[in-house]
Amino acid sequence: MSLRILDIENVCTACGACASICPKDALSINSKPQMIGFYYPTVDESKCVNCGLCEKVCPKLTTADIQIQDEPNAAYMLQAKDDSILEKSSSGGFFSVLAQFIINKGGVVWGSAYNYELERLETISTNKTSLESLRKSKYIETFSGTIFREVKQQLQAGRWCLFVGTPCQITGLNHYLKQTKTALGKLITVRFVCHGVPSNEYFKSTKSHLEKKHRGRLKSFDFRSKINGWRGNILQVVFDNGQMNYYNGANLIYYSSFFKNELLRRSCYSCKEICKAESDFTMGDFWGVFRYKPEFTDNRGLSLLQVHSRKAADIFDTIKDSIRYELLPAQSYAYIYEETATKEHMLSDRIKMEKYINALGYPCFTWLRYYPGLVKGRIRMIIYRIYKSLLAK
């Protein structure tokens, strides 16, 4: 049996559309050790009937006429007016404001929450978890499985549905709902500005290291703690033995490799999904504010929001009293689209790393590759601080 869906490893995003549409449940999404723990579809040949639906729904194998944008883009920088929401959010709190609006309409919200029992980040809805668990940025590949089926069921039940995910997840969902002829009148999609994703297996190795170091099970983690403000780059980890620790992202190997773009999923290096108008909103941190308004000093968090559809514009108009916002010119956020083409040349080197990771394991490989650089960085910082203190005298 030869399914093309199994032979697109460089571009497959593990969105789950293929597994969701399979009428025989012959396809499933699994972590592949030889692919350094990233998720890929696998097939149970005893169940497969060669219907071809998986290939018809795959965004990488078929082209679907999906264009959400039906009015000129409008973009805003914004903050939630509610300080408690702002404090609990990674950036400006727009997700919480929008999600609560949908829930108040009797709707359901999908986002990513970490499953500590199964040790993986999962796409899950507020039917099964709290809105609190869906807040905050999480720099890990998400397991989606057959979650698109749940979205279709809720839409068919007449409920408002808000789905928040990576651009490739939104594309996969759109292809699935189009293929299944599902009415989209009550669906709102939000893609976040995605940097790319490290594998869940990589995060598990980091989690295991921290648990051994602190002699406790990881109870919660926050990739974007605001203990030092929005720009603090601080990760907070809490253990079941009561310990709470903070790590500067610059001093943690997982963070270092993430921002160097070296251990992301293969498909992340050629991703152009952010350039497609396939969501109602695009959301992210507005780091561009420091180029747009160099005098900006608010350190509580700021979101960038793009409004792509009439439906989204109507919702924004309804909830805008809950936020502080300012209309942005296109040049102030153009950088998020320009940066999508900067990683393609890295793919060949990234693929070469797989054999070393498979041979050494993530802990050994990443320690050898990144620890010397972290030590040099710490030494430079110490020298800089001594220099600054001498100047102050």
mmCIF file of C-alpha atoms in Angstrom:
data_model
loop_
_atom_site.group_PDB
_atom_site.id
_atom_site.type_symbol
_atom_site.label_atom_id
_atom_site.label_comp_id
_atom_site.label_asym_id
_atom_site.label_seq_id
_atom_site.Cartn_x
_atom_site.Cartn_y
_atom_site.Cartn_z
ATOM 1 C CA MET A 1 0.000 0.000 0.000
ATOM 2 C CA SER A 2 1.359 3.406 -0.969
ATOM 3 C CA LEU A 3 -0.387 6.506 0.344
ATOM 4 C CA ARG A 4 1.105 9.827 -0.689
ATOM 5 C CA ILE A 5 0.063 11.158 2.711
ATOM 6 C CA LEU A 6 2.885 9.059 4.201
ATOM 7 C CA ASP A 7 5.538 10.375 1.842
ATOM 8 C CA ILE A 8 5.547 14.136 2.426
ATOM 9 C CA GLU A 9 7.695 14.323 5.557
ATOM 10 C CA ASN A 10 9.369 17.622 4.632
ATOM 11 C CA VAL A 11 6.077 19.504 4.314
ATOM 12 C CA CYS A 12 3.590 17.548 6.470
ATOM 13 C CA THR A 13 2.373 19.674 9.396
ATOM 14 C CA ALA A 14 0.504 16.933 11.336
ATOM 15 C CA CYS A 15 -2.586 19.139 11.278
ATOM 16 C CA GLY A 16 -4.769 16.036 11.661
ATOM 17 C CA ALA A 17 -7.108 16.651 8.709
ATOM 18 C CA CYS A 18 -6.257 13.249 7.217
ATOM 19 C CA ALA A 19 -6.915 11.348 10.458
ATOM 20 C CA SER A 20 -10.084 13.330 11.125
ATOM 21 C CA ILE A 21 -11.640 12.522 7.749
ATOM 22 C CA CYS A 22 -10.692 8.827 7.548
ATOM 23 C CA PRO A 23 -14.000 6.882 7.650
ATOM 24 C CA LYS A 24 -12.341 3.700 8.896
ATOM 25 C CA ASP A 25 -9.984 5.259 11.469
ATOM 26 C CA ALA A 26 -7.123 3.697 9.539
ATOM 27 C CA LEU A 27 -4.994 6.817 9.982
ATOM 28 C CA SER A 28 -3.695 8.107 13.283
ATOM 29 C CA ILE A 29 -1.242 10.815 14.304
ATOM 30 C CA ASN A 30 1.757 9.464 16.193
ATOM 31 C CA SER A 31 5.155 10.538 17.450
ATOM 32 C CA LYS A 32 7.843 9.111 15.152
ATOM 33 C CA PRO A 33 11.143 8.374 16.935
ATOM 34 C CA GLN A 34 13.121 8.311 13.673
ATOM 35 C CA MET A 35 11.795 11.818 13.009
ATOM 36 C CA ILE A 36 13.116 12.940 16.414
ATOM 37 C CA GLY A 37 9.709 12.744 18.015
ATOM 38 C CA PHE A 38 7.610 14.918 15.708
ATOM 39 C CA TYR A 39 4.051 13.839 14.915
ATOM 40 C CA TYR A 40 3.209 12.233 11.568
ATOM 41 C CA PRO A 41 0.295 10.196 10.230
ATOM 42 C CA THR A 42 0.620 6.418 10.276
ATOM 43 C CA VAL A 43 -1.721 3.896 8.648
ATOM 44 C CA ASP A 44 -3.225 0.624 9.819
ATOM 45 C CA GLU A 45 -3.245 -1.248 6.513
ATOM 46 C CA SER A 46 -5.817 -3.772 7.772
ATOM 47 C CA LYS A 47 -8.364 -0.932 8.036
ATOM 48 C CA CYS A 48 -7.494 1.175 4.994
ATOM 49 C CA VAL A 49 -9.893 0.843 2.019
ATOM 50 C CA ASN A 50 -7.977 3.192 -0.317
ATOM 51 C CA CYS A 51 -10.829 5.718 -0.465
ATOM 52 C CA GLY A 52 -8.350 8.554 -1.029
ATOM 53 C CA LEU A 53 -10.102 11.008 1.300
ATOM 54 C CA CYS A 54 -6.902 11.582 3.279
ATOM 55 C CA GLU A 55 -5.136 12.803 0.143
ATOM 56 C CA LYS A 56 -8.088 14.920 -0.987
ATOM 57 C CA VAL A 57 -8.212 16.774 2.344
ATOM 58 C CA CYS A 58 -4.450 17.227 2.816
ATOM 59 C CA PRO A 59 -3.466 20.898 2.315
ATOM 60 C CA LYS A 60 -0.085 19.788 0.981
ATOM 61 C CA LEU A 61 -1.498 17.459 -1.665
ATOM 62 C CA THR A 62 -4.564 19.373 -2.825
ATOM 63 C CA THR A 63 -5.466 22.972 -3.469
ATOM 64 C CA ALA A 64 -8.737 24.230 -2.035
ATOM 65 C CA ASP A 65 -10.340 27.553 -2.896
ATOM 66 C CA ILE A 66 -10.369 28.930 0.630
ATOM 67 C CA GLN A 67 -10.158 32.684 0.997
ATOM 68 C CA ILE A 68 -11.544 34.055 4.244
ATOM 69 C CA GLN A 69 -10.576 37.662 3.605
ATOM 70 C CA ASP A 70 -13.552 39.641 2.291
ATOM 71 C CA GLU A 71 -12.563 43.194 3.178
ATOM 72 C CA PRO A 72 -9.347 45.234 3.389
ATOM 73 C CA ASN A 73 -7.158 44.208 6.311
ATOM 74 C CA ALA A 74 -7.326 46.285 9.453
ATOM 75 C CA ALA A 75 -4.652 45.884 12.113
ATOM 76 C CA TYR A 76 -4.435 47.092 15.683
ATOM 77 C CA MET A 77 -2.098 47.109 18.631
ATOM 78 C CA LEU A 78 -4.138 46.479 21.745
ATOM 79 C CA GLN A 79 -4.400 45.597 25.427
ATOM 80 C CA ALA A 80 -7.256 44.236 27.513
ATOM 81 C CA LYS A 81 -8.618 46.907 29.843
ATOM 82 C CA ASP A 82 -9.060 44.322 32.603
ATOM 83 C CA ASP A 83 -5.704 44.245 34.437
ATOM 84 C CA SER A 84 -6.323 40.733 35.767
ATOM 85 C CA ILE A 85 -6.668 39.427 32.187
ATOM 86 C CA LEU A 86 -3.575 41.345 31.107
ATOM 87 C CA GLU A 87 -1.563 39.873 33.974
ATOM 88 C CA LYS A 88 -2.613 36.292 33.127
ATOM 89 C CA SER A 89 -1.854 36.642 29.407
ATOM 90 C CA SER A 90 1.418 36.286 27.512
ATOM 91 C CA SER A 91 0.849 39.516 25.604
ATOM 92 C CA GLY A 92 -2.140 41.885 25.487
ATOM 93 C CA GLY A 93 -4.963 39.541 26.473
ATOM 94 C CA PHE A 94 -7.026 39.596 23.276
ATOM 95 C CA PHE A 95 -7.484 35.811 23.279
ATOM 96 C CA SER A 96 -9.150 35.899 26.697
ATOM 97 C CA VAL A 97 -11.487 38.749 25.722
ATOM 98 C CA LEU A 98 -12.522 37.026 22.484
ATOM 99 C CA ALA A 99 -12.814 33.577 24.081
ATOM 100 C CA GLN A 100 -15.029 34.856 26.890
ATOM 101 C CA PHE A 101 -17.254 36.571 24.313
ATOM 102 C CA ILE A 102 -17.745 33.250 22.483
ATOM 103 C CA ILE A 103 -18.381 31.363 25.730
ATOM 104 C CA ASN A 104 -20.958 33.956 26.785
ATOM 105 C CA LYS A 105 -22.785 33.209 23.520
ATOM 106 C CA GLY A 106 -23.004 29.556 24.544
ATOM 107 C CA GLY A 107 -20.077 28.670 22.310
ATOM 108 C CA VAL A 108 -16.988 26.527 22.647
ATOM 109 C CA VAL A 109 -13.311 27.471 22.338
ATOM 110 C CA TRP A 110 -10.390 25.335 21.142
ATOM 111 C CA GLY A 111 -6.779 26.059 22.031
ATOM 112 C CA SER A 112 -3.708 24.262 23.395
ATOM 113 C CA ALA A 113 -3.296 22.895 26.916
ATOM 114 C CA TYR A 114 -0.578 20.686 28.376
ATOM 115 C CA ASN A 115 -1.666 17.180 29.424
ATOM 116 C CA TYR A 116 0.598 16.315 32.361
ATOM 117 C CA GLU A 117 -0.603 12.710 32.475
ATOM 118 C CA LEU A 118 0.215 11.988 28.815
ATOM 119 C CA GLU A 119 3.099 14.506 28.775
ATOM 120 C CA ARG A 120 2.086 16.322 25.630
ATOM 121 C CA LEU A 121 0.587 19.591 24.460
ATOM 122 C CA GLU A 122 -2.887 18.963 23.028
ATOM 123 C CA THR A 123 -5.549 20.830 21.105
ATOM 124 C CA ILE A 124 -8.558 20.720 23.408
ATOM 125 C CA SER A 125 -11.806 22.601 23.937
ATOM 126 C CA THR A 126 -13.507 24.357 26.832
ATOM 127 C CA ASN A 127 -15.946 21.423 26.822
ATOM 128 C CA LYS A 128 -13.123 19.466 28.456
ATOM 129 C CA THR A 129 -10.816 22.003 30.109
ATOM 130 C CA SER A 130 -10.830 25.495 31.579
ATOM 131 C CA LEU A 131 -10.215 28.687 29.659
ATOM 132 C CA GLU A 132 -7.355 29.326 32.087
ATOM 133 C CA SER A 133 -5.436 26.294 30.778
ATOM 134 C CA LEU A 134 -5.692 27.573 27.192
ATOM 135 C CA ARG A 135 -4.108 30.936 27.959
ATOM 136 C CA LYS A 136 -0.430 31.705 27.418
ATOM 137 C CA SER A 137 2.125 30.879 24.740
ATOM 138 C CA LYS A 138 3.465 27.322 24.690
ATOM 139 C CA TYR A 139 6.481 26.649 22.496
ATOM 140 C CA ILE A 140 5.836 22.974 21.772
ATOM 141 C CA GLU A 141 4.327 21.019 18.873
ATOM 142 C CA THR A 142 0.620 20.411 19.515
ATOM 143 C CA PHE A 143 -1.041 17.023 19.193
ATOM 144 C CA SER A 144 -4.305 17.509 17.286
ATOM 145 C CA GLY A 145 -5.332 13.928 16.546
ATOM 146 C CA THR A 146 -8.906 13.921 15.190
ATOM 147 C CA ILE A 147 -9.955 17.164 16.893
ATOM 148 C CA PHE A 148 -11.451 18.591 13.681
ATOM 149 C CA ARG A 149 -14.304 16.100 14.025
ATOM 150 C CA GLU A 150 -15.311 17.771 17.284
ATOM 151 C CA VAL A 151 -15.353 21.192 15.635
ATOM 152 C CA LYS A 152 -17.639 19.865 12.888
ATOM 153 C CA GLN A 153 -19.977 18.278 15.455
ATOM 154 C CA GLN A 154 -20.304 21.495 17.447
ATOM 155 C CA LEU A 155 -20.929 23.555 14.306
ATOM 156 C CA GLN A 156 -23.583 21.086 13.204
ATOM 157 C CA ALA A 157 -25.163 21.449 16.650
ATOM 158 C CA GLY A 158 -25.509 25.169 15.987
ATOM 159 C CA ARG A 159 -22.927 26.402 18.521
ATOM 160 C CA TRP A 160 -20.484 29.268 18.022
ATOM 161 C CA CYS A 161 -16.979 27.841 17.683
ATOM 162 C CA LEU A 162 -13.654 29.632 18.183
ATOM 163 C CA PHE A 163 -10.567 27.727 17.018
ATOM 164 C CA VAL A 164 -7.140 29.165 17.844
ATOM 165 C CA GLY A 165 -3.998 27.547 16.474
ATOM 166 C CA THR A 166 -0.958 27.736 14.254
ATOM 167 C CA PRO A 167 -1.481 28.911 10.666
ATOM 168 C CA CYS A 168 -1.046 25.340 9.395
ATOM 169 C CA GLN A 169 -3.685 24.050 11.838
ATOM 170 C CA ILE A 170 -6.155 26.667 10.605
ATOM 171 C CA THR A 171 -5.434 25.675 6.987
ATOM 172 C CA GLY A 172 -5.971 22.000 7.838
ATOM 173 C CA LEU A 173 -9.250 22.762 9.620
ATOM 174 C CA ASN A 174 -10.512 24.815 6.670
ATOM 175 C CA HIS A 175 -9.705 22.012 4.219
ATOM 176 C CA TYR A 176 -11.438 19.450 6.430
ATOM 177 C CA LEU A 177 -14.613 21.514 6.906
ATOM 178 C CA LYS A 178 -14.771 22.300 3.179
ATOM 179 C CA GLN A 179 -14.329 18.627 2.277
ATOM 180 C CA THR A 180 -17.077 17.620 4.742
ATOM 181 C CA LYS A 181 -19.385 20.405 3.495
ATOM 182 C CA THR A 182 -19.783 21.905 6.958
ATOM 183 C CA ALA A 183 -21.524 25.280 7.338
ATOM 184 C CA LEU A 184 -19.086 27.883 8.663
ATOM 185 C CA GLY A 185 -21.422 30.694 9.706
ATOM 186 C CA LYS A 186 -20.629 30.311 13.407
ATOM 187 C CA LEU A 187 -16.928 29.462 13.098
ATOM 188 C CA ILE A 188 -14.283 31.996 14.101
ATOM 189 C CA THR A 189 -10.643 31.099 13.407
ATOM 190 C CA VAL A 190 -7.586 32.764 14.899
ATOM 191 C CA ARG A 191 -4.077 31.960 13.750
ATOM 192 C CA PHE A 192 -1.225 33.182 15.872
ATOM 193 C CA VAL A 193 2.035 34.497 14.493
ATOM 194 C CA CYS A 194 4.046 31.284 14.593
ATOM 195 C CA HIS A 195 7.799 31.049 15.009
ATOM 196 C CA GLY A 196 7.814 27.289 14.388
ATOM 197 C CA VAL A 197 7.554 24.334 16.772
ATOM 198 C CA PRO A 198 10.066 22.066 18.546
ATOM 199 C CA SER A 199 8.910 18.480 19.106
ATOM 200 C CA ASN A 200 7.050 17.336 22.177
ATOM 201 C CA GLU A 201 9.785 14.725 22.728
ATOM 202 C CA TYR A 202 12.341 17.511 22.992
ATOM 203 C CA PHE A 203 10.259 19.289 25.602
ATOM 204 C CA LYS A 204 9.788 16.013 27.496
ATOM 205 C CA SER A 205 13.563 15.600 27.729
ATOM 206 C CA THR A 206 13.855 19.148 29.114
ATOM 207 C CA LYS A 207 10.993 18.471 31.527
ATOM 208 C CA SER A 208 12.683 15.248 32.703
ATOM 209 C CA HIS A 209 15.958 17.116 33.310
ATOM 210 C CA LEU A 210 14.227 19.782 35.400
ATOM 211 C CA GLU A 211 12.328 17.165 37.406
ATOM 212 C CA LYS A 212 15.542 15.307 38.270
ATOM 213 C CA LYS A 213 17.281 18.545 39.159
ATOM 214 C CA HIS A 214 14.490 19.718 41.481
ATOM 215 C CA ARG A 215 13.396 16.257 42.671
ATOM 216 C CA GLY A 216 9.750 16.729 41.892
ATOM 217 C CA ARG A 217 7.168 16.305 39.160
ATOM 218 C CA LEU A 218 6.474 19.318 36.978
ATOM 219 C CA LYS A 219 3.103 20.718 37.995
ATOM 220 C CA SER A 220 2.922 23.775 35.764
ATOM 221 C CA PHE A 221 5.118 25.803 33.459
ATOM 222 C CA ASP A 222 4.847 29.254 31.975
ATOM 223 C CA PHE A 223 7.036 30.036 28.971
ATOM 224 C CA ARG A 224 6.224 33.721 29.281
ATOM 225 C CA SER A 225 6.059 34.730 32.933
ATOM 226 C CA LYS A 226 5.561 38.459 33.440
ATOM 227 C CA ILE A 227 7.339 38.547 36.794
ATOM 228 C CA ASN A 228 9.838 40.945 35.155
ATOM 229 C CA GLY A 229 7.273 42.357 32.746
ATOM 230 C CA TRP A 230 6.251 41.488 29.202
ATOM 231 C CA ARG A 231 9.795 41.753 27.862
ATOM 232 C CA GLY A 232 11.338 39.738 30.680
ATOM 233 C CA ASN A 233 11.893 36.458 28.753
ATOM 234 C CA ILE A 234 11.357 34.491 31.967
ATOM 235 C CA LEU A 235 10.099 30.905 32.248
ATOM 236 C CA GLN A 236 8.376 29.856 35.485
ATOM 237 C CA VAL A 237 8.251 26.189 36.551
ATOM 238 C CA VAL A 238 6.345 24.818 39.529
ATOM 239 C CA PHE A 239 6.835 21.325 40.993
ATOM 240 C CA ASP A 240 4.585 19.101 43.095
ATOM 241 C CA ASN A 241 7.053 19.336 45.997
ATOM 242 C CA GLY A 242 6.288 23.036 46.345
ATOM 243 C CA GLN A 243 9.364 24.372 44.564
ATOM 244 C CA MET A 244 8.926 27.303 42.184
ATOM 245 C CA ASN A 245 11.812 28.331 39.966
ATOM 246 C CA TYR A 246 12.402 30.996 37.348
ATOM 247 C CA TYR A 247 14.737 30.646 34.379
ATOM 248 C CA ASN A 248 15.990 33.348 32.083
ATOM 249 C CA GLY A 249 15.271 32.135 28.567
ATOM 250 C CA ALA A 250 18.786 33.077 27.496
ATOM 251 C CA ASN A 251 20.167 30.549 30.014
ATOM 252 C CA LEU A 252 17.961 27.584 29.098
ATOM 253 C CA ILE A 253 19.069 25.289 26.266
ATOM 254 C CA TYR A 254 15.493 24.624 25.092
ATOM 255 C CA TYR A 255 14.910 28.342 24.633
ATOM 256 C CA SER A 256 18.295 28.857 22.999
ATOM 257 C CA SER A 257 17.680 26.263 20.291
ATOM 258 C CA PHE A 258 14.117 27.517 19.746
ATOM 259 C CA PHE A 259 15.165 31.067 18.991
ATOM 260 C CA LYS A 260 18.014 29.839 16.805
ATOM 261 C CA ASN A 261 15.399 28.018 14.623
ATOM 262 C CA GLU A 262 17.559 24.901 14.575
ATOM 263 C CA LEU A 263 15.314 22.133 15.943
ATOM 264 C CA LEU A 264 11.921 23.007 14.533
ATOM 265 C CA ARG A 265 9.613 20.717 12.587
ATOM 266 C CA ARG A 266 10.782 20.173 9.002
ATOM 267 C CA SER A 267 7.700 21.864 7.539
ATOM 268 C CA CYS A 268 8.402 25.031 9.538
ATOM 269 C CA TYR A 269 11.371 25.848 7.314
ATOM 270 C CA SER A 270 9.264 26.262 4.178
ATOM 271 C CA CYS A 271 6.017 27.437 5.787
ATOM 272 C CA LYS A 272 4.090 30.152 3.950
ATOM 273 C CA GLU A 273 0.763 29.663 5.739
ATOM 274 C CA ILE A 274 1.020 33.016 7.510
ATOM 275 C CA CYS A 275 0.876 34.687 4.080
ATOM 276 C CA LYS A 276 -2.511 33.145 3.233
ATOM 277 C CA ALA A 277 -5.786 34.828 4.189
ATOM 278 C CA GLU A 278 -7.338 31.692 5.698
ATOM 279 C CA SER A 279 -8.342 32.924 9.156
ATOM 280 C CA ASP A 280 -10.701 35.528 10.555
ATOM 281 C CA PHE A 281 -8.012 36.992 12.828
ATOM 282 C CA THR A 282 -4.219 36.909 13.064
ATOM 283 C CA MET A 283 -2.899 37.430 16.595
ATOM 284 C CA GLY A 284 0.519 37.732 18.208
ATOM 285 C CA ASP A 285 2.828 39.788 20.388
ATOM 286 C CA PHE A 286 3.428 43.184 18.844
ATOM 287 C CA TRP A 287 7.204 43.260 19.192
ATOM 288 C CA GLY A 288 7.267 45.663 16.259
ATOM 289 C CA VAL A 289 6.042 48.421 18.560
ATOM 290 C CA PHE A 290 9.660 49.237 19.449
ATOM 291 C CA ARG A 291 10.350 50.102 15.815
ATOM 292 C CA TYR A 292 6.978 51.746 15.257
ATOM 293 C CA LYS A 293 6.984 53.734 18.502
ATOM 294 C CA PRO A 294 10.498 53.711 20.041
ATOM 295 C CA GLU A 295 9.201 55.741 22.969
ATOM 296 C CA PHE A 296 6.798 52.953 24.019
ATOM 297 C CA THR A 297 7.545 51.936 27.629
ATOM 298 C CA ASP A 298 4.488 49.971 28.806
ATOM 299 C CA ASN A 299 5.807 46.578 29.949
ATOM 300 C CA ARG A 300 2.494 44.881 30.725
ATOM 301 C CA GLY A 301 2.005 43.246 27.315
ATOM 302 C CA LEU A 302 0.811 44.291 23.877
ATOM 303 C CA SER A 303 -0.980 42.305 21.169
ATOM 304 C CA LEU A 304 -0.950 42.690 17.411
ATOM 305 C CA LEU A 305 -4.325 41.887 15.862
ATOM 306 C CA GLN A 306 -5.234 41.685 12.198
ATOM 307 C CA VAL A 307 -8.895 41.545 11.206
ATOM 308 C CA HIS A 308 -9.389 39.663 7.933
ATOM 309 C CA SER A 309 -13.139 39.114 7.509
ATOM 310 C CA ARG A 310 -16.420 40.959 7.845
ATOM 311 C CA LYS A 311 -17.473 38.471 10.527
ATOM 312 C CA ALA A 312 -14.299 39.239 12.477
ATOM 313 C CA ALA A 313 -14.781 42.989 12.030
ATOM 314 C CA ASP A 314 -18.307 42.742 13.453
ATOM 315 C CA ILE A 315 -17.058 40.813 16.487
ATOM 316 C CA PHE A 316 -14.218 43.259 17.051
ATOM 317 C CA ASP A 317 -16.704 46.123 16.953
ATOM 318 C CA THR A 318 -18.780 44.324 19.599
ATOM 319 C CA ILE A 319 -15.939 43.667 22.054
ATOM 320 C CA LYS A 320 -13.761 46.739 21.461
ATOM 321 C CA ASP A 321 -15.065 48.482 24.596
ATOM 322 C CA SER A 322 -13.150 45.833 26.594
ATOM 323 C CA ILE A 323 -9.803 46.756 25.077
ATOM 324 C CA ARG A 324 -7.486 49.696 24.475
ATOM 325 C CA TYR A 325 -6.522 49.785 20.815
ATOM 326 C CA GLU A 326 -4.858 51.816 18.091
ATOM 327 C CA LEU A 327 -5.139 51.335 14.331
ATOM 328 C CA LEU A 328 -1.794 50.423 12.737
ATOM 329 C CA PRO A 329 -0.289 51.228 9.325
ATOM 330 C CA ALA A 330 0.677 48.179 7.246
ATOM 331 C CA GLN A 331 4.412 48.917 7.388
ATOM 332 C CA SER A 332 4.430 48.574 11.185
ATOM 333 C CA TYR A 333 3.715 44.834 11.063
ATOM 334 C CA ALA A 334 5.070 43.876 7.619
ATOM 335 C CA TYR A 335 8.035 42.200 9.343
ATOM 336 C CA ILE A 336 5.968 39.169 10.383
ATOM 337 C CA TYR A 337 5.492 38.263 6.716
ATOM 338 C CA GLU A 338 8.996 39.142 5.626
ATOM 339 C CA GLU A 339 10.513 36.796 8.217
ATOM 340 C CA THR A 340 8.698 33.713 6.915
ATOM 341 C CA ALA A 341 11.268 33.249 4.147
ATOM 342 C CA THR A 342 14.355 33.448 6.342
ATOM 343 C CA LYS A 343 14.562 29.782 7.415
ATOM 344 C CA GLU A 344 14.379 27.831 4.155
ATOM 345 C CA HIS A 345 18.161 27.590 3.734
ATOM 346 C CA MET A 346 18.417 25.922 7.172
ATOM 347 C CA LEU A 347 16.414 22.788 6.338
ATOM 348 C CA SER A 348 19.287 20.653 5.005
ATOM 349 C CA ASP A 349 21.384 21.243 8.135
ATOM 350 C CA ARG A 350 18.320 20.608 10.314
ATOM 351 C CA ILE A 351 17.766 17.213 8.613
ATOM 352 C CA LYS A 352 21.425 16.278 9.182
ATOM 353 C CA MET A 353 20.951 16.858 12.910
ATOM 354 C CA GLU A 354 18.347 14.096 13.083
ATOM 355 C CA LYS A 355 20.876 11.279 12.831
ATOM 356 C CA TYR A 356 22.910 12.754 15.688
ATOM 357 C CA ILE A 357 19.854 13.257 17.878
ATOM 358 C CA ASN A 358 18.696 9.687 17.153
ATOM 359 C CA ALA A 359 22.154 8.410 18.094
ATOM 360 C CA LEU A 360 22.812 10.596 21.146
ATOM 361 C CA GLY A 361 19.349 11.572 22.358
ATOM 362 C CA TYR A 362 18.112 15.116 22.845
ATOM 363 C CA PRO A 363 19.843 15.776 26.222
ATOM 364 C CA CYS A 364 23.342 14.852 25.060
ATOM 365 C CA PHE A 365 23.055 16.429 21.601
ATOM 366 C CA THR A 366 21.625 19.736 22.796
ATOM 367 C CA TRP A 367 24.120 19.978 25.668
ATOM 368 C CA LEU A 368 27.051 19.501 23.271
ATOM 369 C CA ARG A 369 25.636 21.952 20.741
ATOM 370 C CA TYR A 370 24.328 24.755 22.924
ATOM 371 C CA TYR A 371 25.926 24.675 26.358
ATOM 372 C CA PRO A 372 29.284 26.211 25.305
ATOM 373 C CA GLY A 373 27.411 29.134 23.755
ATOM 374 C CA LEU A 374 25.357 29.643 26.920
ATOM 375 C CA VAL A 375 28.538 29.735 29.017
ATOM 376 C CA LYS A 376 30.100 32.327 26.701
ATOM 377 C CA GLY A 377 26.909 34.366 26.899
ATOM 378 C CA ARG A 378 26.963 34.317 30.704
ATOM 379 C CA ILE A 379 30.627 35.360 30.760
ATOM 380 C CA ARG A 380 29.880 38.256 28.391
ATOM 381 C CA MET A 381 26.975 39.342 30.598
ATOM 382 C CA ILE A 382 29.146 39.250 33.741
ATOM 383 C CA ILE A 383 31.821 41.344 32.021
ATOM 384 C CA TYR A 384 29.174 43.795 30.807
ATOM 385 C CA ARG A 385 27.720 44.191 34.302
ATOM 386 C CA ILE A 386 31.187 44.780 35.799
ATOM 387 C CA TYR A 387 31.883 47.343 33.088
ATOM 388 C CA LYS A 388 28.577 49.129 33.769
ATOM 389 C CA SER A 389 29.223 49.178 37.516
ATOM 390 C CA LEU A 390 32.699 50.693 36.979
ATOM 391 C CA LEU A 391 31.232 53.399 34.745
ATOM 392 C CA ALA A 392 28.689 54.236 37.422
ATOM 393 C CA LYS A 393 31.399 54.924 40.004
#
